[in-house]
mmCIF file of C-alpha atoms in Angstrom:
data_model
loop_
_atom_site.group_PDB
_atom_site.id
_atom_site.type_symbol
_atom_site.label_atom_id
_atom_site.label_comp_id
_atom_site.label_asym_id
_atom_site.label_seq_id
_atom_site.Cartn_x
_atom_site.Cartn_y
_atom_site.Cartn_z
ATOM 1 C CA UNK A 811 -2.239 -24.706 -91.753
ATOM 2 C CA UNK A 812 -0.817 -21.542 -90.120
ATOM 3 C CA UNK A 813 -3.008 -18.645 -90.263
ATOM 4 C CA UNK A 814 0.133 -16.286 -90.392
ATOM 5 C CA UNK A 815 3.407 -17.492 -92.573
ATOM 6 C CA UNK A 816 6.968 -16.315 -93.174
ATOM 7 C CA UNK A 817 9.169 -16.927 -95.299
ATOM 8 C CA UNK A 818 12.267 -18.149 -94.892
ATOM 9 C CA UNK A 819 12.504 -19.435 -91.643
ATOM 10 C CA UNK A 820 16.094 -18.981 -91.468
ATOM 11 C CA UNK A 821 18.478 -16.708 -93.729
ATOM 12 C CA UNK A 822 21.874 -16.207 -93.779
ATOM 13 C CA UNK A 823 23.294 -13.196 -95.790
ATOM 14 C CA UNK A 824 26.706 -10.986 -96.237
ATOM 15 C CA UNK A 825 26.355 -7.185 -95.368
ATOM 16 C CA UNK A 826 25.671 -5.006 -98.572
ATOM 17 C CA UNK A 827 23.069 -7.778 -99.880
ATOM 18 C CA UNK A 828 19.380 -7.209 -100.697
ATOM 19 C CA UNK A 829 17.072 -9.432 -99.252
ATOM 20 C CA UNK A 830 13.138 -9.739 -98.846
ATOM 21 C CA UNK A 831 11.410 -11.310 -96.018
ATOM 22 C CA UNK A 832 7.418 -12.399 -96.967
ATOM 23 C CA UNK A 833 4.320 -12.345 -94.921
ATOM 24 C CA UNK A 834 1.140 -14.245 -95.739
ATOM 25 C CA UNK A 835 -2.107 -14.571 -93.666
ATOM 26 C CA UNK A 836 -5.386 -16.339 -94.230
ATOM 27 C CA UNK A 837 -7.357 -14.695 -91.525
ATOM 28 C CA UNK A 838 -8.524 -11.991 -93.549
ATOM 29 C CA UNK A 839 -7.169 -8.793 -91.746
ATOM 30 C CA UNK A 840 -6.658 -5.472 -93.246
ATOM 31 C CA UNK A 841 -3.936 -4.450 -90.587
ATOM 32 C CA UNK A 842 -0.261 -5.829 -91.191
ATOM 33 C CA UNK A 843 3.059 -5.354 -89.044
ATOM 34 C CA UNK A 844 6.272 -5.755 -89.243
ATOM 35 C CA UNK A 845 8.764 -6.262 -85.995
ATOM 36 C CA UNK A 846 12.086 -7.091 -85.045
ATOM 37 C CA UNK A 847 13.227 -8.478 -81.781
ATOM 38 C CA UNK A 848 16.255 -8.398 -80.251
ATOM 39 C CA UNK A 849 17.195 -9.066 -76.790
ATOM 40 C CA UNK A 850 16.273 -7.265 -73.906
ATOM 41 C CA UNK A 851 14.365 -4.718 -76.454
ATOM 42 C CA UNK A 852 11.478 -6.446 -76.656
ATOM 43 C CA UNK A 853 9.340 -5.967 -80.069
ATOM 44 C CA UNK A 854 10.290 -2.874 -82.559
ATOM 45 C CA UNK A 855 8.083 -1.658 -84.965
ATOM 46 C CA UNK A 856 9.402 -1.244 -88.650
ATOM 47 C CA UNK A 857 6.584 -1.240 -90.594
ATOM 48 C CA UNK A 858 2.797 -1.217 -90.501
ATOM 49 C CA UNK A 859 0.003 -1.105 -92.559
ATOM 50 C CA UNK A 860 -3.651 -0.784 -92.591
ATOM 51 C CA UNK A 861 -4.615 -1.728 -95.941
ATOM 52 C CA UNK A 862 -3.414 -2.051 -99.426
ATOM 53 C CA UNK A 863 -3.264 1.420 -99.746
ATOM 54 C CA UNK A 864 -1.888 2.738 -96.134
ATOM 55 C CA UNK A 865 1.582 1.974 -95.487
ATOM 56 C CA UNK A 866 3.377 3.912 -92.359
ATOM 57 C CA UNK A 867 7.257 3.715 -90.925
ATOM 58 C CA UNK A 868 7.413 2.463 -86.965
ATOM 59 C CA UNK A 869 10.184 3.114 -84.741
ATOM 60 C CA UNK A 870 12.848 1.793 -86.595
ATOM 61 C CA UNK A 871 12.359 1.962 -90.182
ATOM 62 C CA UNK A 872 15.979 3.377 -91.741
ATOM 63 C CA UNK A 873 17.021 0.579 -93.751
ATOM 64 C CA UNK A 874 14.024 -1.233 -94.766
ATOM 65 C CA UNK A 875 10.859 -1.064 -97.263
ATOM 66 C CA UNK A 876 7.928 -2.893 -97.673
ATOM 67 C CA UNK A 877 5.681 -3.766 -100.055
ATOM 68 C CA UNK A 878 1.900 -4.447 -99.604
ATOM 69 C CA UNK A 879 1.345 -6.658 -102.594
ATOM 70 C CA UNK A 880 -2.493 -7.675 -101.736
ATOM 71 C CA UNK A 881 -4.884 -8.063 -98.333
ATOM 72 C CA UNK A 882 -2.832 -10.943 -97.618
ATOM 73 C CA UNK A 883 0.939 -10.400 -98.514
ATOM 74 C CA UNK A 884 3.254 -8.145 -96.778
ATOM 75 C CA UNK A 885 7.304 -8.237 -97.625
ATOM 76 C CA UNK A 886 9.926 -6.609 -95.626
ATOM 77 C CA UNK A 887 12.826 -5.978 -97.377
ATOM 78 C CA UNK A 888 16.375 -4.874 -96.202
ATOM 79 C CA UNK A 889 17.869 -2.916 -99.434
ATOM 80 C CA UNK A 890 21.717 -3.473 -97.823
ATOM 81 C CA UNK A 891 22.016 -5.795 -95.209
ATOM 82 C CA UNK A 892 24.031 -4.722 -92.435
ATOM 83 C CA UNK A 893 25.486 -6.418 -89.423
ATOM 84 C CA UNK A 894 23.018 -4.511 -86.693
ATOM 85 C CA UNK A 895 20.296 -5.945 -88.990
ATOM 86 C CA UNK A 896 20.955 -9.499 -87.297
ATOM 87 C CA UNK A 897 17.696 -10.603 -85.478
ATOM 88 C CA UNK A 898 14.682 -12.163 -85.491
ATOM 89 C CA UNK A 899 11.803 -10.828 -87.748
ATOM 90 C CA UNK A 900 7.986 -11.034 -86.888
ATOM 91 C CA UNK A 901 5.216 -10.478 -88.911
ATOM 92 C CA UNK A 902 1.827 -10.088 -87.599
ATOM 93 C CA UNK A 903 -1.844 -9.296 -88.336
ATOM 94 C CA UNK A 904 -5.114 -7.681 -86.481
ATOM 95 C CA UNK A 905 -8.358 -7.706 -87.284
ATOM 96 C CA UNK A 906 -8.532 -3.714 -86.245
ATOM 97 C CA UNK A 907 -7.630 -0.583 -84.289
ATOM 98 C CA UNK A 908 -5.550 -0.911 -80.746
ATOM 99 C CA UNK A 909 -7.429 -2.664 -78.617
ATOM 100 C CA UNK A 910 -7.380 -5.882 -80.637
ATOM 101 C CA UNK A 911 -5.140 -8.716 -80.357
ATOM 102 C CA UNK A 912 -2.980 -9.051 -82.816
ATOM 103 C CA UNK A 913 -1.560 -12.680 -84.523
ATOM 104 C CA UNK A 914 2.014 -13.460 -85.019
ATOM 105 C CA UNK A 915 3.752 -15.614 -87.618
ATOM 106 C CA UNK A 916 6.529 -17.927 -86.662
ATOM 107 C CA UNK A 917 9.411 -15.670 -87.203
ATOM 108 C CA UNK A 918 12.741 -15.098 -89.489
ATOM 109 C CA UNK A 919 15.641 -15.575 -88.152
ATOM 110 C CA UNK A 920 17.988 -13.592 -89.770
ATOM 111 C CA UNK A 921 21.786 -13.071 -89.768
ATOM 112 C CA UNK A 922 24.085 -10.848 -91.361
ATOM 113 C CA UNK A 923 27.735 -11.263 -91.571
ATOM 114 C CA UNK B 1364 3.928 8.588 -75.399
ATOM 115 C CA UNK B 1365 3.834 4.911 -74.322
ATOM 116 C CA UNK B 1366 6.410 2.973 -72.680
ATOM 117 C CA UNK B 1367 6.078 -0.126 -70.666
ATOM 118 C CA UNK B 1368 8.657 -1.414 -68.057
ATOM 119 C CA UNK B 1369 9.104 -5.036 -66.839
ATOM 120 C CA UNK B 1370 11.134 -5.457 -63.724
ATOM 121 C CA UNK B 1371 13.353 -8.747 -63.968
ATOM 122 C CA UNK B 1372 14.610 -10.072 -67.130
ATOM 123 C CA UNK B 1373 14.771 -13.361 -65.895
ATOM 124 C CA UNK B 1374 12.350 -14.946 -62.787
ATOM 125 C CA UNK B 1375 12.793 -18.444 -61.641
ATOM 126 C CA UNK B 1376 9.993 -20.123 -60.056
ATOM 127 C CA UNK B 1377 9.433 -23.391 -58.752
ATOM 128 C CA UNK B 1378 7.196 -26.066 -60.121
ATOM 129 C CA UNK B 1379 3.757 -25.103 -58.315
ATOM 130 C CA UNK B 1380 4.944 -21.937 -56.656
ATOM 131 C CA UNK B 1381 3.430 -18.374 -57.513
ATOM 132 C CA UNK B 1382 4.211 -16.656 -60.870
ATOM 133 C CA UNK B 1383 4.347 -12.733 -60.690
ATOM 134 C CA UNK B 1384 5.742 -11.384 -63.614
ATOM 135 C CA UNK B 1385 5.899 -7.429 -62.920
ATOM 136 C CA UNK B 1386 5.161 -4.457 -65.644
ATOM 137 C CA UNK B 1387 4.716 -0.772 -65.301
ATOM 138 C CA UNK B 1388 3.152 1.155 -67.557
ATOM 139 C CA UNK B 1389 3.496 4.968 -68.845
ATOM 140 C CA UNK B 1390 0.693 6.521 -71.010
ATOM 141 C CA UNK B 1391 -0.708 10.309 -71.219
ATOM 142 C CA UNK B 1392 -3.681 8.733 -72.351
ATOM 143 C CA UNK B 1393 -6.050 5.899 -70.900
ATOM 144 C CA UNK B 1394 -4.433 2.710 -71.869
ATOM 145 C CA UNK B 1395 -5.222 -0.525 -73.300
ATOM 146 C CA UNK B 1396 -2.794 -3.064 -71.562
ATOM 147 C CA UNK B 1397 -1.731 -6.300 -72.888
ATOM 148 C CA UNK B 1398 0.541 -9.578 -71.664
ATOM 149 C CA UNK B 1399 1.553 -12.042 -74.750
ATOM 150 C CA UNK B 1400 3.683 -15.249 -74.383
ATOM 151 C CA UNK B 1401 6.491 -16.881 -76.541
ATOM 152 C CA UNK B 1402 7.027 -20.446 -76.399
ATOM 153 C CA UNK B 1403 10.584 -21.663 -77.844
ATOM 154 C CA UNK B 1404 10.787 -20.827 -81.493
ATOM 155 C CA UNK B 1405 7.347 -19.795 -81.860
ATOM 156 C CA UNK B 1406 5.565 -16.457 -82.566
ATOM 157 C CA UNK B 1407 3.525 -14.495 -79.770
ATOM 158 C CA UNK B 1408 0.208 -15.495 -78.727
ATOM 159 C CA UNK B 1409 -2.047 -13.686 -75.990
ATOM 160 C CA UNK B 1410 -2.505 -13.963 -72.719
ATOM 161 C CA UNK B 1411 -4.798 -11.774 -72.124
ATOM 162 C CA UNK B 1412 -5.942 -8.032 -72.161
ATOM 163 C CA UNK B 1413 -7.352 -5.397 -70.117
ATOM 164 C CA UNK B 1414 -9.124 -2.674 -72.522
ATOM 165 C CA UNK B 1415 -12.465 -1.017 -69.862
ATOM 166 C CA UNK B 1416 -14.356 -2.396 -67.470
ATOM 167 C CA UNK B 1417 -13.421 -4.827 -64.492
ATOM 168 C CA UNK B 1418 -9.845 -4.355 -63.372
ATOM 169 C CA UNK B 1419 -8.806 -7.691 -63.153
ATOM 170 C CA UNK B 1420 -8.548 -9.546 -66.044
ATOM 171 C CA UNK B 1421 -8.647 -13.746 -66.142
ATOM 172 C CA UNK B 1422 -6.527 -15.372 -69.378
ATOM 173 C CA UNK B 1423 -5.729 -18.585 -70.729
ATOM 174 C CA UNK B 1424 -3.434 -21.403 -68.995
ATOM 175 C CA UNK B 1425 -4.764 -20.203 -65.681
ATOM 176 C CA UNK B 1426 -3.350 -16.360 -65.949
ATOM 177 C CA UNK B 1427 -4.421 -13.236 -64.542
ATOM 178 C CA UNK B 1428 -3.065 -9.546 -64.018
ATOM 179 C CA UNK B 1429 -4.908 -6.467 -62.693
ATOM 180 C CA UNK B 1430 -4.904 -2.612 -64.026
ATOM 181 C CA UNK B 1431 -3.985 -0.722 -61.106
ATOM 182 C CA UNK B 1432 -4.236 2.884 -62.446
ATOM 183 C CA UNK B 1433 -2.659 4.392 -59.202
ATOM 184 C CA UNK B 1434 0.282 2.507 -59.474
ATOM 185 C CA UNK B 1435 0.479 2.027 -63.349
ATOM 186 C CA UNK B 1436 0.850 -1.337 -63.171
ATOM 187 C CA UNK B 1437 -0.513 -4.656 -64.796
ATOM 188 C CA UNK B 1438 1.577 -7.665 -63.294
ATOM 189 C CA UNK B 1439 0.834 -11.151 -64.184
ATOM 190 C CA UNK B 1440 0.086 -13.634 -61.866
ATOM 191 C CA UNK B 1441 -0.354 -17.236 -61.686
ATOM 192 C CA UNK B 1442 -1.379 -19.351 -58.413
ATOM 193 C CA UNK B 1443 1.224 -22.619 -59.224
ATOM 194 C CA UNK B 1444 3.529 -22.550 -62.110
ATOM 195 C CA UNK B 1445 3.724 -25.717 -64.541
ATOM 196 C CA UNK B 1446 6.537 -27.212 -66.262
ATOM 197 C CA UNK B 1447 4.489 -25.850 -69.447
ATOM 198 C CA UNK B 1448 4.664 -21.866 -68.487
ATOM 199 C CA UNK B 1449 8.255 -22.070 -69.071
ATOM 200 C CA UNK B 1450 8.656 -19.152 -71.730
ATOM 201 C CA UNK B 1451 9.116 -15.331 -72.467
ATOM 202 C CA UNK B 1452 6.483 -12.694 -71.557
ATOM 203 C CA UNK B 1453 6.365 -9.698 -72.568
ATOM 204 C CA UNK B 1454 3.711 -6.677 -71.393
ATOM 205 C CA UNK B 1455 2.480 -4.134 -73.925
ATOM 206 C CA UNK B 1456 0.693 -0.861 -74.049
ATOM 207 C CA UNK B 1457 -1.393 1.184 -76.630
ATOM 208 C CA UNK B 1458 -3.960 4.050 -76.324
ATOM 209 C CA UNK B 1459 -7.001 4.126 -77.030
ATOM 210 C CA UNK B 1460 -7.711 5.441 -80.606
ATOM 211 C CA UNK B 1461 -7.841 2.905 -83.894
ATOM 212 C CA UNK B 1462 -4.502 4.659 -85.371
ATOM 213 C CA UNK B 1463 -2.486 3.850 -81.957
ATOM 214 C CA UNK B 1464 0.112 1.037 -81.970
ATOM 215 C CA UNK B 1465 1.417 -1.405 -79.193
ATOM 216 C CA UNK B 1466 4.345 -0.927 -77.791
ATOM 217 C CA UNK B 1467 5.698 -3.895 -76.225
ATOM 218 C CA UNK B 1468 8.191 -3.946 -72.913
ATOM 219 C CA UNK B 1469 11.480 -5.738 -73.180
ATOM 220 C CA UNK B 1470 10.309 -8.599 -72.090
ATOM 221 C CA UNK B 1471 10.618 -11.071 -69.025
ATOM 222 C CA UNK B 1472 11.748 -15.066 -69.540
ATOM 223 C CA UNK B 1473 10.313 -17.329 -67.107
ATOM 224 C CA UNK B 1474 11.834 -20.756 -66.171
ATOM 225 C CA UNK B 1475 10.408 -23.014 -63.997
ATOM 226 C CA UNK B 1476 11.910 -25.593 -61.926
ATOM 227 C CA UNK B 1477 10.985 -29.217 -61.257
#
């Protein structure tokens, strides 16, 4: 099995919906991320968070929450889907600070019209 | 603040020909420097990652890029290309403290030609 899940795969949803996106890992990591990726932007941080307790905004965090529901769960949700929200979703995990690699889960691809 | 740079959105290569996937770097701090890969509908994986000591750095599939701190760059470069290295790259930078994040370049898609 995948060490790093999301869930759905694929979503389609009309703008002004709420929607969650959910994030499980077996590896065991404290550290949790959430990214978007669009093309020819690379990776965006939304969220991040280094344990249960320590949740921070990224880059580009107007428009969404998250909830750290244990060590191994981590939703991203969008509270009113808007168009610009189309793209696809990453979560990923690290076993620590910076310098370590960090796993990514097979993506969301969301849409929005 | 971080940024990172990768020159070429799209390189074409030929089936055993060099790979050289470019990426420039800016950091007020000492960096930690970073290449991951993204196969077709998959997640990123690493390549490989510089963080102290020797300069150039060897990866997996065959991959290698060097820090050069005089030029801020950490390109990516691979001696014959394969069918298999078909994919996007992308180049990412973070400092050196356990609170700093990666911030990844826009990223560079590689196709390779039989």
């Amino acid at each position: 099995d995948a060490d790093v899940t999301q869930t759905p795969r694929n979503r389609i949803t009309k703008t002004g919906k709420r929607i969650m996106l959910e994030c499980s890992q077996t590896k065991g990591h404290d550290r949790m991320y959430w990214y978007r990726q669009d093309p020819g932007l690379g990776l965006r941080l939304i969220y991040y968070s280094f344990d249960v307790k320590d949740i921070n905004k990224g880059e580009i965090s107007d428009g969404y929450s998250v909830s750290r529901q244990a060590q191994a769960k981590f939703s991203l949700s969008l509270e009113s889907a808007i168009p610009n929200q189309t793209a696809l979703y990453f979560c990923a995990t690290s076993a620590g600070g910076s310098s370590y690699e960090q796993y990514f889960g097979p993506g969301t691809r969301l849409t929005v019209t | 603040a971080q940024s990172v740079t990768q020159l070429g959105s799209h390189v074409s290569v030929s089936e055993g020909a060099l790979v050289l996937l470019r990426c420039n770097y800016s950091s007020s701090v000492p960096p930690y420097l970073f290449w991951y890969v993204q196969y077709p509908n998959q997640g990123l994986q690493l390549l490989l990652k510089y963080t102290t000591g020797a300069t150039l750095v060897k990866g997996i599939n065959g991959f290698e890029a060097e820090f050069k701190k005089s030029e801020t760059s950490f390109h990516l470069t691979k001696p014959s290309a394969h069918m298999s290295d078909a994919a996007e790259y992308f180049c990412a930078v973070s400092g050196q403290t356990s609170y700093d994040k990666v911030i990844f370049g826009p990223g560079t898609s590689l196709s390779v030609i039989p």
